[in-house]
Coordinates of C-alpha atoms in Angstrom, one line a residue:
Chain A
M19 CA 8.5 -15.0 35.9
S20 CA 9.5 -12.7 38.7
S21 CA 6.9 -10.9 40.6
S22 CA 5.8 -7.4 39.7
A23 CA 7.5 -6.1 42.9
V24 CA 10.9 -7.1 41.5
E25 CA 10.0 -5.7 38.1
P26 CA 8.0 -2.6 38.8
D27 CA 8.3 -1.3 35.2
F28 CA 6.9 -4.4 33.6
P29 CA 4.4 -3.1 31.1
D30 CA 0.6 -3.7 31.5
L31 CA 0.6 -5.9 28.4
V32 CA 3.1 -7.6 26.2
C33 CA 1.5 -9.8 23.6
Q34 CA 2.5 -11.5 20.3
L35 CA 0.3 -12.0 17.3
D36 CA 1.1 -14.1 14.3
N37 CA -1.6 -13.0 12.0
V38 CA -1.5 -9.3 11.6
Q39 CA -3.7 -9.3 8.5
G40 CA -6.5 -11.0 10.5
M41 CA -6.3 -8.2 13.1
V42 CA -6.2 -5.6 10.3
D43 CA -9.4 -7.1 8.8
A44 CA -11.2 -7.3 12.1
L45 CA -10.4 -3.7 13.0
S46 CA -11.1 -2.4 9.5
S47 CA -14.6 -3.7 9.7
V48 CA -15.5 -1.0 12.2
R49 CA -13.9 1.7 10.2
W50 CA -16.7 3.5 8.4
K51 CA -15.3 7.0 8.1
R52 CA -12.0 8.8 7.8
H53 CA -11.5 10.1 11.3
Q54 CA -12.7 7.9 14.1
D55 CA -11.5 7.9 17.7
A56 CA -11.3 4.5 19.3
V57 CA -10.9 3.4 22.8
L58 CA -8.9 0.3 23.6
E59 CA -9.5 -1.6 26.8
L60 CA -7.0 -4.2 28.0
S61 CA -7.9 -7.0 30.4
E62 CA -6.8 -10.5 31.3
H63 CA -9.4 -11.7 28.7
G64 CA -8.0 -9.8 25.8
I65 CA -8.3 -6.5 24.0
V66 CA -11.6 -4.7 23.2
L67 CA -11.7 -1.8 20.8
I68 CA -14.7 0.5 20.9
V69 CA -15.8 3.2 18.5
E70 CA -18.8 5.3 18.7
D71 CA -20.5 7.9 16.5
S72 CA -23.1 10.6 17.1
G73 CA -24.6 8.8 20.1
C74 CA -26.4 6.5 17.6
I75 CA -24.0 3.7 16.8
Q76 CA -21.3 1.9 18.8
A77 CA -19.0 -0.9 17.5
K78 CA -16.8 -3.3 19.4
V79 CA -14.1 -5.6 18.3
Y80 CA -13.2 -8.4 20.7
L81 CA -9.7 -9.7 20.4
K82 CA -9.7 -12.5 22.9
R83 CA -6.4 -13.5 24.4
E84 CA -6.6 -16.9 22.6
L85 CA -6.0 -15.0 19.3
F86 CA -2.5 -14.1 20.5
Q87 CA 0.5 -16.4 20.5
S88 CA 1.4 -15.1 23.9
Y89 CA -0.5 -12.7 26.1
D90 CA 1.2 -11.5 29.2
Y91 CA -1.1 -9.2 31.1
R92 CA 0.1 -7.6 34.4
A93 CA -2.1 -4.6 35.0
E94 CA -4.5 -4.0 37.8
G95 CA -7.9 -2.8 36.8
R96 CA -8.5 -2.4 33.1
P97 CA -6.2 0.1 31.4
R98 CA -8.0 2.2 28.8
F99 CA -6.6 4.6 26.3
G100 CA -7.7 6.4 23.1
V101 CA -6.2 6.1 19.6
G102 CA -7.1 7.2 16.2
L103 CA -8.6 4.1 14.5
G104 CA -7.4 5.0 11.0
L105 CA -3.8 5.4 12.2
F106 CA -3.9 2.3 14.3
V107 CA -5.1 0.2 11.3
D108 CA -2.7 1.8 8.9
C109 CA 0.1 1.3 11.4
L110 CA -0.7 -2.4 11.8
N111 CA -1.1 -2.8 8.1
T112 CA 2.6 -1.9 7.5
F113 CA 3.5 -5.0 9.5
S114 CA 1.5 -7.3 7.3
V115 CA 3.7 -8.7 4.5
P116 CA 1.8 -10.3 1.7
G117 CA 2.7 -13.9 1.3
H118 CA 4.5 -14.1 4.6
S119 CA 3.2 -14.8 8.0
S120 CA 4.7 -12.1 10.2
T121 CA 4.7 -12.1 14.0
I122 CA 4.5 -8.8 15.9
E123 CA 4.9 -7.9 19.5
I124 CA 2.5 -5.3 21.0
R125 CA 3.4 -3.6 24.2
Y126 CA 1.7 -1.1 26.4
P127 CA 2.6 1.4 27.8
G128 CA 5.9 2.7 26.5
P129 CA 7.9 5.3 28.5
D130 CA 5.5 8.0 27.3
M131 CA 2.3 6.0 27.4
Q132 CA 2.8 5.0 23.8
L133 CA 1.5 1.8 22.3
L134 CA 4.6 0.0 20.9
F135 CA 4.8 -2.5 18.1
K136 CA 7.7 -4.4 16.7
S137 CA 8.2 -7.3 14.3
V138 CA 10.0 -10.2 15.9
D139 CA 10.5 -12.8 13.2
S140 CA 13.7 -11.6 11.5
P141 CA 16.6 -10.1 13.4
D142 CA 18.1 -8.4 10.3
A143 CA 14.9 -6.7 9.1
C144 CA 12.9 -5.2 11.8
T145 CA 9.8 -3.0 11.6
Y146 CA 8.8 -1.0 14.6
A147 CA 6.2 1.7 15.6
E148 CA 5.5 3.9 18.5
M149 CA 2.0 5.3 18.6
R150 CA 0.9 8.0 20.9
T151 CA -2.2 7.3 23.0
R152 CA -4.8 9.7 24.4
I153 CA -6.7 9.8 27.6
P154 CA -9.9 8.3 26.4
E155 CA -13.1 10.3 26.1
T156 CA -15.9 9.0 28.2
I157 CA -17.9 6.5 26.2
S158 CA -21.6 6.7 26.6
W159 CA -22.6 3.3 27.9
D160 CA -26.3 3.5 27.2
Y161 CA -25.9 0.9 24.5
N162 CA -26.9 -1.8 27.1
F163 CA -28.4 -4.4 25.0
E164 CA -31.3 -6.2 26.6
P165 CA -33.5 -8.8 25.1
A166 CA -36.9 -7.5 23.9
G167 CA -38.8 -10.3 25.5
S168 CA -38.7 -14.0 26.5
T169 CA -37.9 -15.1 23.0
P170 CA -34.9 -13.3 21.4
L171 CA -35.8 -11.6 18.1
S172 CA -33.0 -12.5 15.8
F173 CA -32.0 -13.8 12.5
T174 CA -28.7 -14.9 10.8
V175 CA -28.2 -14.0 7.2
E176 CA -25.3 -14.7 4.9
S177 CA -22.9 -11.7 5.3
A178 CA -22.5 -11.1 1.6
A179 CA -26.3 -11.0 1.1
L180 CA -26.7 -8.6 4.0
K181 CA -24.1 -6.3 2.6
E182 CA -25.6 -6.5 -0.8
A183 CA -29.1 -5.7 0.5
I184 CA -27.8 -2.7 2.5
D185 CA -25.8 -1.4 -0.4
D186 CA -28.9 -1.7 -2.6
L187 CA -30.9 0.3 -0.1
E188 CA -28.6 3.3 -0.7
W189 CA -30.8 5.0 -3.3
P190 CA -34.0 5.4 -1.3
G191 CA -31.6 6.3 1.5
A192 CA -32.5 8.2 4.6
S193 CA -34.1 5.7 6.9
I194 CA -34.6 2.0 6.7
Q195 CA -37.3 0.0 8.3
I196 CA -36.5 -3.5 9.4
T197 CA -39.5 -5.7 10.1
L198 CA -39.5 -9.3 11.5
Q199 CA -42.7 -11.3 11.3
P200 CA -43.3 -14.9 12.4
D201 CA -46.0 -15.9 9.9
P202 CA -44.8 -16.3 7.2
P203 CA -41.3 -16.1 8.8
C204 CA -39.7 -13.2 7.0
V205 CA -37.3 -10.3 7.4
T206 CA -38.1 -7.2 5.5
F207 CA -35.8 -4.2 4.8
R208 CA -37.7 -1.3 3.5
G209 CA -36.3 2.1 2.4
E210 CA -38.5 5.1 1.7
G211 CA -37.0 8.3 0.6
H212 CA -36.4 9.3 -3.0
G213 CA -38.3 6.2 -3.9
D214 CA -39.3 2.9 -2.3
L215 CA -37.3 -0.3 -2.2
Q216 CA -38.3 -3.4 -0.2
I217 CA -36.1 -6.4 0.2
D218 CA -37.6 -9.5 1.7
F219 CA -35.7 -12.5 3.2
M220 CA -38.1 -15.4 3.4
Y221 CA -36.9 -18.0 5.9
Y222 CA -38.3 -21.1 4.2
A223 CA -37.7 -19.9 0.7
N224 CA -33.9 -19.9 1.0
I225 CA -32.3 -21.5 4.0
D226 CA -28.8 -20.8 2.7
L227 CA -29.5 -17.1 2.7
L228 CA -31.4 -16.8 5.9
M229 CA -29.7 -19.4 8.0
A230 CA -31.6 -18.9 11.3
F231 CA -34.7 -17.1 12.3
Q232 CA -36.3 -16.5 15.7
C233 CA -39.3 -14.4 16.1
D234 CA -42.6 -14.8 18.0
R235 CA -44.3 -11.6 17.1
R236 CA -44.2 -8.9 14.5
I237 CA -41.7 -6.1 15.2
S238 CA -40.6 -3.2 13.2
Y239 CA -38.1 -0.4 13.7
R240 CA -36.5 2.3 11.6
Y241 CA -32.7 3.0 11.5
K242 CA -30.8 5.7 9.9
Y243 CA -29.3 4.4 6.6
K244 CA -25.8 5.7 7.2
F245 CA -25.5 3.8 10.5
L246 CA -27.0 0.7 9.1
R247 CA -24.5 0.9 6.2
A248 CA -21.6 1.4 8.7
T249 CA -22.3 -2.2 10.0
T250 CA -21.4 -3.8 6.7
S251 CA -19.5 -1.1 4.7
N252 CA -16.1 -2.5 5.6
I253 CA -16.8 -6.1 6.2
P254 CA -13.5 -8.0 5.4
S255 CA -13.4 -10.0 2.2
S256 CA -12.3 -13.0 4.2
V257 CA -15.8 -13.0 5.9
I258 CA -17.5 -13.0 2.5
R259 CA -15.1 -15.6 1.2
D260 CA -15.6 -17.9 4.1
N261 CA -19.3 -17.6 3.5
R262 CA -20.0 -16.7 7.1
G263 CA -23.3 -15.5 8.5
S264 CA -24.0 -12.3 10.3
K265 CA -26.4 -12.3 13.2
L266 CA -28.8 -9.5 13.8
T267 CA -30.8 -9.2 17.0
I268 CA -33.4 -6.6 17.9
G269 CA -33.4 -5.8 21.6
R270 CA -35.5 -3.8 24.0
G271 CA -36.5 -0.4 22.6
G272 CA -35.4 -1.5 19.1
M273 CA -31.7 -1.5 19.7
L274 CA -30.2 -3.4 16.8
K275 CA -27.2 -5.7 17.4
V276 CA -25.2 -6.8 14.3
Q277 CA -22.5 -9.5 14.9
H278 CA -19.8 -10.6 12.5
L279 CA -17.1 -13.2 13.0
V280 CA -13.7 -12.6 11.5
S281 CA -11.1 -15.3 11.2
V282 CA -7.7 -14.5 12.7
S283 CA -6.3 -17.9 12.0
R284 CA -2.8 -18.3 10.8
S285 CA -2.4 -18.0 7.1
S286 CA -3.0 -21.3 5.3
I287 CA 0.1 -20.9 3.3
Q288 CA 2.2 -21.7 6.3
H289 CA 0.0 -24.4 7.8
P290 CA -1.5 -26.3 5.0
H291 CA -2.3 -29.2 7.3
I292 CA -4.8 -27.1 9.2
D293 CA -6.6 -26.2 6.0
S294 CA -6.6 -29.6 4.4
A295 CA -8.3 -31.0 7.5
G296 CA -10.9 -28.3 7.1
Y297 CA -10.3 -27.5 10.7
Q298 CA -10.0 -24.1 12.1
Q299 CA -9.3 -23.4 15.7
P300 CA -12.6 -22.0 16.9
S301 CA -10.8 -19.7 19.3
R302 CA -9.1 -17.9 16.5
I303 CA -12.1 -15.7 15.7
A304 CA -12.5 -12.0 16.4
Y305 CA -16.0 -11.0 17.3
I306 CA -17.4 -7.8 15.9
E307 CA -20.5 -6.2 17.3
F308 CA -22.4 -3.1 16.3
F309 CA -25.2 -1.5 18.3
V310 CA -27.5 0.8 16.3
K311 CA -30.1 2.8 18.0
P312 CA -33.4 3.1 16.2
E313 CA -34.7 6.4 15.0
E314 CA -36.7 8.1 17.7
E315 CA -40.3 8.6 16.6
D316 CA -43.7 7.6 17.7
E317 CA -42.9 3.9 18.0
S318 CA -46.5 2.9 18.6
T319 CA -47.5 3.6 15.1
I320 CA -44.8 1.4 13.6
N321 CA -44.7 -1.2 16.3
D322 CA -47.5 -3.6 16.1
S323 CA -46.7 -5.4 19.2
Chain B
M16 CA 21.2 17.5 -37.6
K17 CA 20.5 13.9 -38.5
F18 CA 19.7 10.8 -36.6
K19 CA 18.8 7.4 -38.0
A20 CA 19.2 3.9 -36.5
F21 CA 17.6 0.5 -36.4
L22 CA 16.2 -0.8 -33.1
T23 CA 17.4 -4.3 -32.4
D24 CA 14.9 -6.9 -31.1
N25 CA 16.7 -6.8 -27.7
G26 CA 16.4 -3.0 -27.8
V27 CA 12.7 -3.1 -28.6
N28 CA 12.2 -5.6 -25.8
L29 CA 14.2 -3.6 -23.3
L30 CA 12.3 -0.4 -24.0
E31 CA 8.9 -1.7 -24.6
K32 CA 8.6 -4.2 -21.8
R33 CA 10.9 -2.7 -19.2
F34 CA 12.2 0.7 -19.4
L35 CA 9.4 2.8 -20.9
P36 CA 6.8 1.5 -18.4
A37 CA 9.2 2.3 -15.5
L38 CA 10.3 5.7 -16.9
D39 CA 6.7 6.7 -17.7
K40 CA 6.0 6.4 -13.9
M41 CA 8.8 8.9 -13.2
G42 CA 7.0 11.5 -15.4
R43 CA 5.4 11.4 -18.8
I44 CA 7.7 13.9 -20.4
C45 CA 11.5 13.4 -20.4
H46 CA 14.6 14.5 -22.3
L47 CA 16.0 12.0 -24.8
Y48 CA 19.6 12.8 -25.3
L49 CA 21.5 11.1 -28.1
T50 CA 25.3 11.2 -28.4
R51 CA 27.8 9.3 -30.6
D52 CA 27.8 6.4 -28.2
H53 CA 24.8 6.7 -25.9
A54 CA 21.0 7.2 -25.8
I55 CA 20.0 8.6 -22.5
F56 CA 16.5 9.2 -21.0
L57 CA 16.6 12.0 -18.5
H58 CA 13.9 13.3 -16.0
N59 CA 14.0 16.6 -14.2
L60 CA 17.7 17.3 -14.8
L61 CA 17.2 20.9 -15.9
N62 CA 14.4 21.8 -13.5
G63 CA 15.4 21.4 -9.8
D64 CA 12.5 19.8 -8.0
G65 CA 11.3 16.2 -8.5
V66 CA 13.1 12.9 -8.8
Q67 CA 15.9 12.9 -11.3
S68 CA 16.2 9.8 -13.2
I69 CA 18.9 8.8 -15.7
A70 CA 18.6 5.8 -17.9
Q71 CA 21.6 5.4 -20.1
F72 CA 22.1 2.9 -22.9
R73 CA 25.2 2.3 -24.9
K74 CA 24.1 2.4 -28.5
E75 CA 24.7 -1.3 -29.0
A76 CA 22.3 -2.1 -26.3
L77 CA 19.4 -0.7 -28.3
F78 CA 20.4 -0.1 -31.9
D79 CA 22.4 -1.3 -34.8
D80 CA 23.5 0.8 -37.8
Y81 CA 23.4 3.9 -35.5
R82 CA 24.0 7.2 -37.3
I83 CA 24.0 10.6 -35.7
S84 CA 25.4 13.9 -36.8
S85 CA 25.0 17.5 -35.6
Q86 CA 26.8 20.7 -35.5
N87 CA 27.1 20.2 -31.7
E88 CA 29.7 17.4 -31.5
D89 CA 27.0 15.0 -32.8
R90 CA 24.8 15.5 -29.9
I91 CA 21.0 15.9 -30.1
A92 CA 18.5 16.3 -27.3
F93 CA 14.8 17.0 -27.3
T94 CA 11.8 16.3 -25.0
I95 CA 9.5 13.5 -25.8
D96 CA 6.2 12.1 -24.4
L97 CA 7.0 8.6 -23.1
A98 CA 3.4 7.4 -23.3
L99 CA 3.3 8.2 -27.0
L100 CA 6.8 6.7 -27.6
H101 CA 5.6 3.6 -25.8
R102 CA 2.5 3.4 -27.8
A103 CA 4.4 3.7 -31.1
L104 CA 6.8 1.0 -30.1
R105 CA 4.1 -1.3 -28.9
S106 CA 2.1 -1.1 -32.1
S107 CA 5.3 -1.6 -34.2
V108 CA 6.0 -4.7 -32.3
S109 CA 2.4 -6.0 -32.9
I110 CA 2.8 -5.3 -36.6
S111 CA 6.1 -7.1 -36.9
S112 CA 4.8 -10.0 -34.9
T113 CA 2.0 -10.5 -37.4
T114 CA 4.3 -10.6 -40.3
T115 CA 6.6 -13.4 -39.1
T116 CA 7.3 -14.7 -42.5
T117 CA 9.7 -11.9 -43.3
T118 CA 12.2 -12.1 -40.6
I119 CA 15.1 -10.5 -42.4
T120 CA 13.5 -7.3 -43.8
D121 CA 11.6 -7.0 -40.5
R122 CA 13.5 -4.2 -38.9
L123 CA 12.3 -1.2 -37.0
Q124 CA 13.9 2.0 -38.2
I125 CA 13.9 5.1 -36.1
K126 CA 14.8 8.5 -37.4
L127 CA 14.5 12.2 -36.8
V128 CA 12.3 13.9 -39.3
K129 CA 10.6 17.3 -39.9
K130 CA 7.2 17.1 -41.3
L131 CA 4.3 19.4 -42.1
P132 CA 1.5 18.4 -39.7
P133 CA -2.1 18.6 -41.0
N134 CA -3.6 22.1 -40.9
S135 CA -0.3 23.7 -40.2
Q136 CA 2.1 25.8 -42.2
Q137 CA 5.1 25.1 -39.8
P138 CA 7.0 21.9 -40.2
M139 CA 7.4 20.1 -36.9
P140 CA 10.0 17.7 -35.6
F141 CA 9.0 14.0 -35.1
L142 CA 10.7 10.8 -34.1
S143 CA 9.6 8.5 -36.9
F144 CA 9.2 4.7 -36.6
E145 CA 9.1 2.7 -39.7
S146 CA 8.4 -1.0 -39.6
K147 CA 8.6 -2.8 -43.0
G148 CA 6.5 -5.9 -43.3
Y149 CA 6.3 -8.2 -46.2
K150 CA 3.8 -6.2 -48.2
S151 CA 3.4 -3.1 -46.3
A152 CA 5.3 -0.5 -44.3
V153 CA 3.9 1.3 -41.3
I154 CA 5.2 4.7 -40.3
Q155 CA 4.4 6.2 -36.9
D156 CA 5.5 9.7 -36.1
V157 CA 5.9 10.6 -32.4
P158 CA 5.9 14.4 -31.9
I159 CA 8.9 15.8 -30.1
S160 CA 10.0 19.2 -29.0
K161 CA 12.3 21.4 -31.1
P162 CA 15.9 20.0 -30.5
L163 CA 17.6 21.8 -27.6
S164 CA 19.9 24.7 -28.5
R165 CA 23.6 24.3 -28.2
A166 CA 23.5 26.1 -24.8
D167 CA 20.8 23.9 -23.5
V168 CA 22.5 20.7 -24.6
L169 CA 25.6 21.9 -22.8
E170 CA 23.6 22.6 -19.7
L171 CA 22.1 19.1 -19.9
Q172 CA 25.5 17.6 -20.3
S173 CA 26.9 19.4 -17.3
A174 CA 23.8 18.4 -15.2
L175 CA 24.4 14.9 -16.3
D176 CA 28.1 15.0 -15.4
M177 CA 27.2 16.4 -12.0
A178 CA 24.7 13.6 -11.5
Q179 CA 27.4 10.9 -11.8
D180 CA 28.8 11.6 -8.4
L181 CA 28.6 8.4 -6.3
P182 CA 27.8 8.3 -2.6
Q183 CA 30.6 7.1 -0.4
T184 CA 28.6 4.2 0.9
L185 CA 26.0 2.2 -0.9
V186 CA 23.9 -0.6 0.6
Q187 CA 22.0 -3.2 -1.4
V188 CA 18.3 -3.5 -0.8
P189 CA 17.5 -7.1 -0.2
D190 CA 14.0 -7.3 -1.7
L191 CA 12.7 -4.5 -3.9
H192 CA 9.2 -5.9 -4.0
Q193 CA 8.9 -6.2 -0.3
L194 CA 10.2 -2.7 0.2
Q195 CA 7.7 -1.4 -2.3
S196 CA 4.8 -3.1 -0.6
F197 CA 6.0 -1.7 2.8
V198 CA 6.3 1.8 1.3
D199 CA 2.8 1.5 -0.2
R200 CA 1.4 0.9 3.3
L201 CA 3.7 3.5 4.9
K202 CA 2.3 6.2 2.5
H203 CA -0.9 6.2 4.6
V204 CA 1.0 7.0 7.8
G205 CA 3.0 10.1 6.7
D206 CA 4.4 12.2 3.9
L207 CA 8.0 12.6 4.9
L208 CA 10.5 9.8 5.1
N209 CA 13.7 9.8 7.0
I210 CA 16.4 7.6 5.6
S211 CA 19.6 6.6 7.3
I212 CA 22.4 4.6 5.9
T213 CA 25.3 3.4 8.0
Q214 CA 28.7 2.1 7.0
Y215 CA 27.8 -1.1 8.8
G216 CA 25.3 -2.0 6.1
D217 CA 22.1 -0.8 7.8
L218 CA 19.3 0.9 6.0
H219 CA 16.7 2.6 8.2
L220 CA 13.5 4.1 7.0
Q221 CA 11.3 6.0 9.3
V222 CA 8.2 8.1 9.3
S223 CA 7.7 10.4 12.2
T224 CA 4.7 12.5 12.9
T225 CA 3.3 14.0 16.1
L226 CA 1.2 10.9 16.6
I227 CA 3.4 8.1 15.5
S228 CA 6.8 7.1 14.5
L229 CA 7.1 4.0 12.4
G230 CA 10.1 2.5 10.8
Q231 CA 11.9 -0.4 9.2
E232 CA 15.5 -1.3 9.7
F233 CA 17.4 -3.7 7.4
R234 CA 20.8 -4.8 8.8
K235 CA 23.9 -6.5 7.5
L236 CA 23.2 -5.5 3.9
R237 CA 25.9 -5.8 1.2
I238 CA 28.0 -2.6 1.1
L239 CA 29.7 -0.9 -1.8
G240 CA 32.3 1.7 -0.9
V241 CA 33.3 2.9 2.5
Q242 CA 32.4 0.5 5.3
A243 CA 33.1 0.3 9.0
D244 CA 33.1 -2.4 11.7
V245 CA 29.9 -2.8 13.7
P246 CA 30.5 -1.5 17.2
P247 CA 30.1 -4.3 19.7
S248 CA 27.5 -2.4 21.8
N249 CA 25.3 -2.2 18.7
Q250 CA 23.5 -5.4 19.1
N251 CA 21.0 -4.8 21.9
M252 CA 19.9 -1.3 20.9
S253 CA 16.7 -0.1 19.3
A254 CA 16.9 0.8 15.7
Q255 CA 16.6 4.5 16.5
S256 CA 19.4 4.6 19.0
R257 CA 21.6 2.5 16.8
T258 CA 21.2 4.9 14.0
E259 CA 21.7 7.9 16.3
M260 CA 24.9 6.4 17.6
A261 CA 26.2 5.7 14.1
I262 CA 25.5 9.3 13.1
Q263 CA 27.4 10.6 16.2
R264 CA 30.3 8.4 15.3
G265 CA 30.3 9.8 11.8
E266 CA 29.6 6.4 10.4
A267 CA 26.1 7.1 9.1
M268 CA 24.2 9.7 7.2
S269 CA 20.6 10.6 7.4
V270 CA 18.3 12.6 5.1
Q271 CA 14.6 13.4 4.8
V272 CA 12.9 12.9 1.4
S273 CA 9.3 13.1 0.2
M274 CA 7.4 9.8 0.6
K275 CA 5.9 10.4 -2.8
H276 CA 9.4 10.7 -4.4
F277 CA 10.6 7.6 -2.7
A278 CA 7.6 5.6 -3.8
K279 CA 8.1 6.9 -7.3
S280 CA 11.8 5.8 -7.4
L281 CA 10.6 2.3 -6.4
Q282 CA 8.6 2.2 -9.6
C283 CA 11.9 1.6 -11.4
H284 CA 11.4 -2.1 -10.4
L285 CA 9.2 -2.2 -13.6
A286 CA 12.5 -2.1 -15.5
K287 CA 13.3 -5.4 -13.8
P288 CA 16.7 -4.5 -12.4
D289 CA 18.7 -7.3 -10.9
C290 CA 19.7 -5.4 -7.8
A291 CA 19.3 -2.0 -6.2
F292 CA 21.6 0.1 -4.0
Y293 CA 20.8 3.1 -1.9
G294 CA 23.3 5.8 -0.8
I295 CA 23.4 9.3 0.4
A296 CA 25.5 11.8 -1.6
P297 CA 28.2 13.8 0.2
Q298 CA 26.9 16.5 2.4
G299 CA 23.5 14.9 2.2
A300 CA 22.9 16.5 -1.2
C301 CA 20.5 13.8 -2.4
L302 CA 19.4 10.2 -1.9
T303 CA 20.8 8.1 -4.8
V304 CA 19.3 4.8 -6.0
I305 CA 21.4 2.8 -8.4
F306 CA 19.8 -0.1 -10.2
Q307 CA 22.0 -2.7 -11.8
F308 CA 21.3 -5.1 -14.6
F309 CA 23.0 -8.4 -15.2
I310 CA 24.1 -9.8 -18.5
P311 CA 21.3 -12.4 -19.1
G312 CA 22.3 -15.7 -17.7
T313 CA 25.1 -14.4 -15.6
R314 CA 25.7 -12.4 -12.4
Q315 CA 27.9 -9.9 -14.2
T316 CA 26.8 -6.4 -14.4
D317 CA 25.8 -5.3 -17.8
K318 CA 27.8 -2.1 -18.2
S319 CA 25.9 -1.1 -21.4
I320 CA 22.7 -0.3 -19.4
S321 CA 22.5 1.9 -16.4
L322 CA 19.6 3.4 -14.4
H323 CA 19.8 5.6 -11.4
C324 CA 17.6 8.1 -9.6
R325 CA 18.4 11.0 -7.4
L326 CA 15.8 12.1 -4.9
P327 CA 15.9 15.7 -3.6
V328 CA 16.5 16.1 0.1
L329 CA 14.0 18.1 2.0
D330 CA 16.0 18.6 5.1
P331 CA 19.8 18.5 5.0
G332 CA 19.7 16.3 8.0
S333 CA 23.0 15.4 9.7

């Protein structure tokens, strides 16, 4: 291609995506309420979408450049802009045709700093969109996640079971205490409010449920139910169907990190050979991360360590 | 005032499986207008707002032994609850399907009656369904409104005549299901839909709000009526500028309709039409959708059945 000096108006990013539904799924998983402002950050590595709520929870969706069929990035620095998450998802969703694989082109910025979308696979039926962007609000970056000690405190649990457990904890509500203990290796979710409910995941009792567990000392933190729920409320059905695990890690100060993996592979209808081989390109995964701050209270009483 | 007829198997099938589910989506209450030759289901023809829909059947398409008489040139009209009508038809079908041994006597009679409902002194009008089985007969009475007065029937007839105006240019929608799935998603983005139709066979749908404009353009569709040659410069333009230019050249029309109305009109796919055409009435008076039905096993239009909708225009547009 010609250099940027010859084409000064070349947009920061032109990329093509052939699995719109995968991207819709990935972005929907961080949509936990009606009106959410999101910040998009573009870089040579891909697109990151960040949402934040009440200074207590932050979620990020990483769409690596490998997810895209083509990814032509020409910006200097990392352009950032704000969009309404709901509108962004609804807009993308109109490009997803059930039963067809549809390829779209995403371009930024348009003449008026818009985010531009258009379908590219059929010349005689074209879908297009122009979405206004905002100057992003400053994101509080104090979600820096640091390990709590030399051994990471983490566990991987079947996503469906995690969602089910968190849904069940709705009735005691209010705040949920998560406890990890090494002996016997066990993760406990405990809700106290209108009543008590405790859900234990025993590591050795059911390896299929709790797939991995790492903990060298007892640790316990409380989290607001509504933020904990946000981490699984919109988890895509494809994640449940693929029987994936979600990884939870507790970092310094009790910061909880929840990670999901969402497949953005091409639809198996079009590429049966990929599916029949049971092979999925590992790069075609969108990473979802939630960071939930613990409730502030006298930690010493809860924390045994 | 008398009306009595036998519904044919084909008629029962058309109504029960296809038209009543579709018409019910347009609105639960509608006018049923019976003339010497036609039975017509009409929505919103006498009250201005809302989607007008007109489903017209030649009597042979639904009935045999069709008898109608009234002081008003043998025309009878009343309002009826489509859900009740559907329920009555459905259960008549289930009764007759359980008495398969008596195929000949197995006919579904439909007639207009006046009966004294329980706990009432006033006789009320009903559309009565009578299915005769081998050993039993089942009668179902669907309550209807009082038949329309002569003046009201005249008004209905003139509204019906007015609604027959065809747009100059009609374009055929390639895939009704795909359009419906698109509109189902588009509903989340905005409430108002701009529709442009060009004489080159382009159909352009667009939602435009302060935050987003989102659209879909279909090109090179089949055209009925007035058409024009595609200007050579048309190829490399965006959908919006193409439409704007066509409007400036006087070779396109554009109107704005309610998204809700548009989505509703697409529910007519439940009647399983074989093709659908969109057009804009002269002066942008309304958006017209015409559904066509083929004679089974052919690609010839079945003239005995017709269904079309007229969507009110919110902004006269250009």
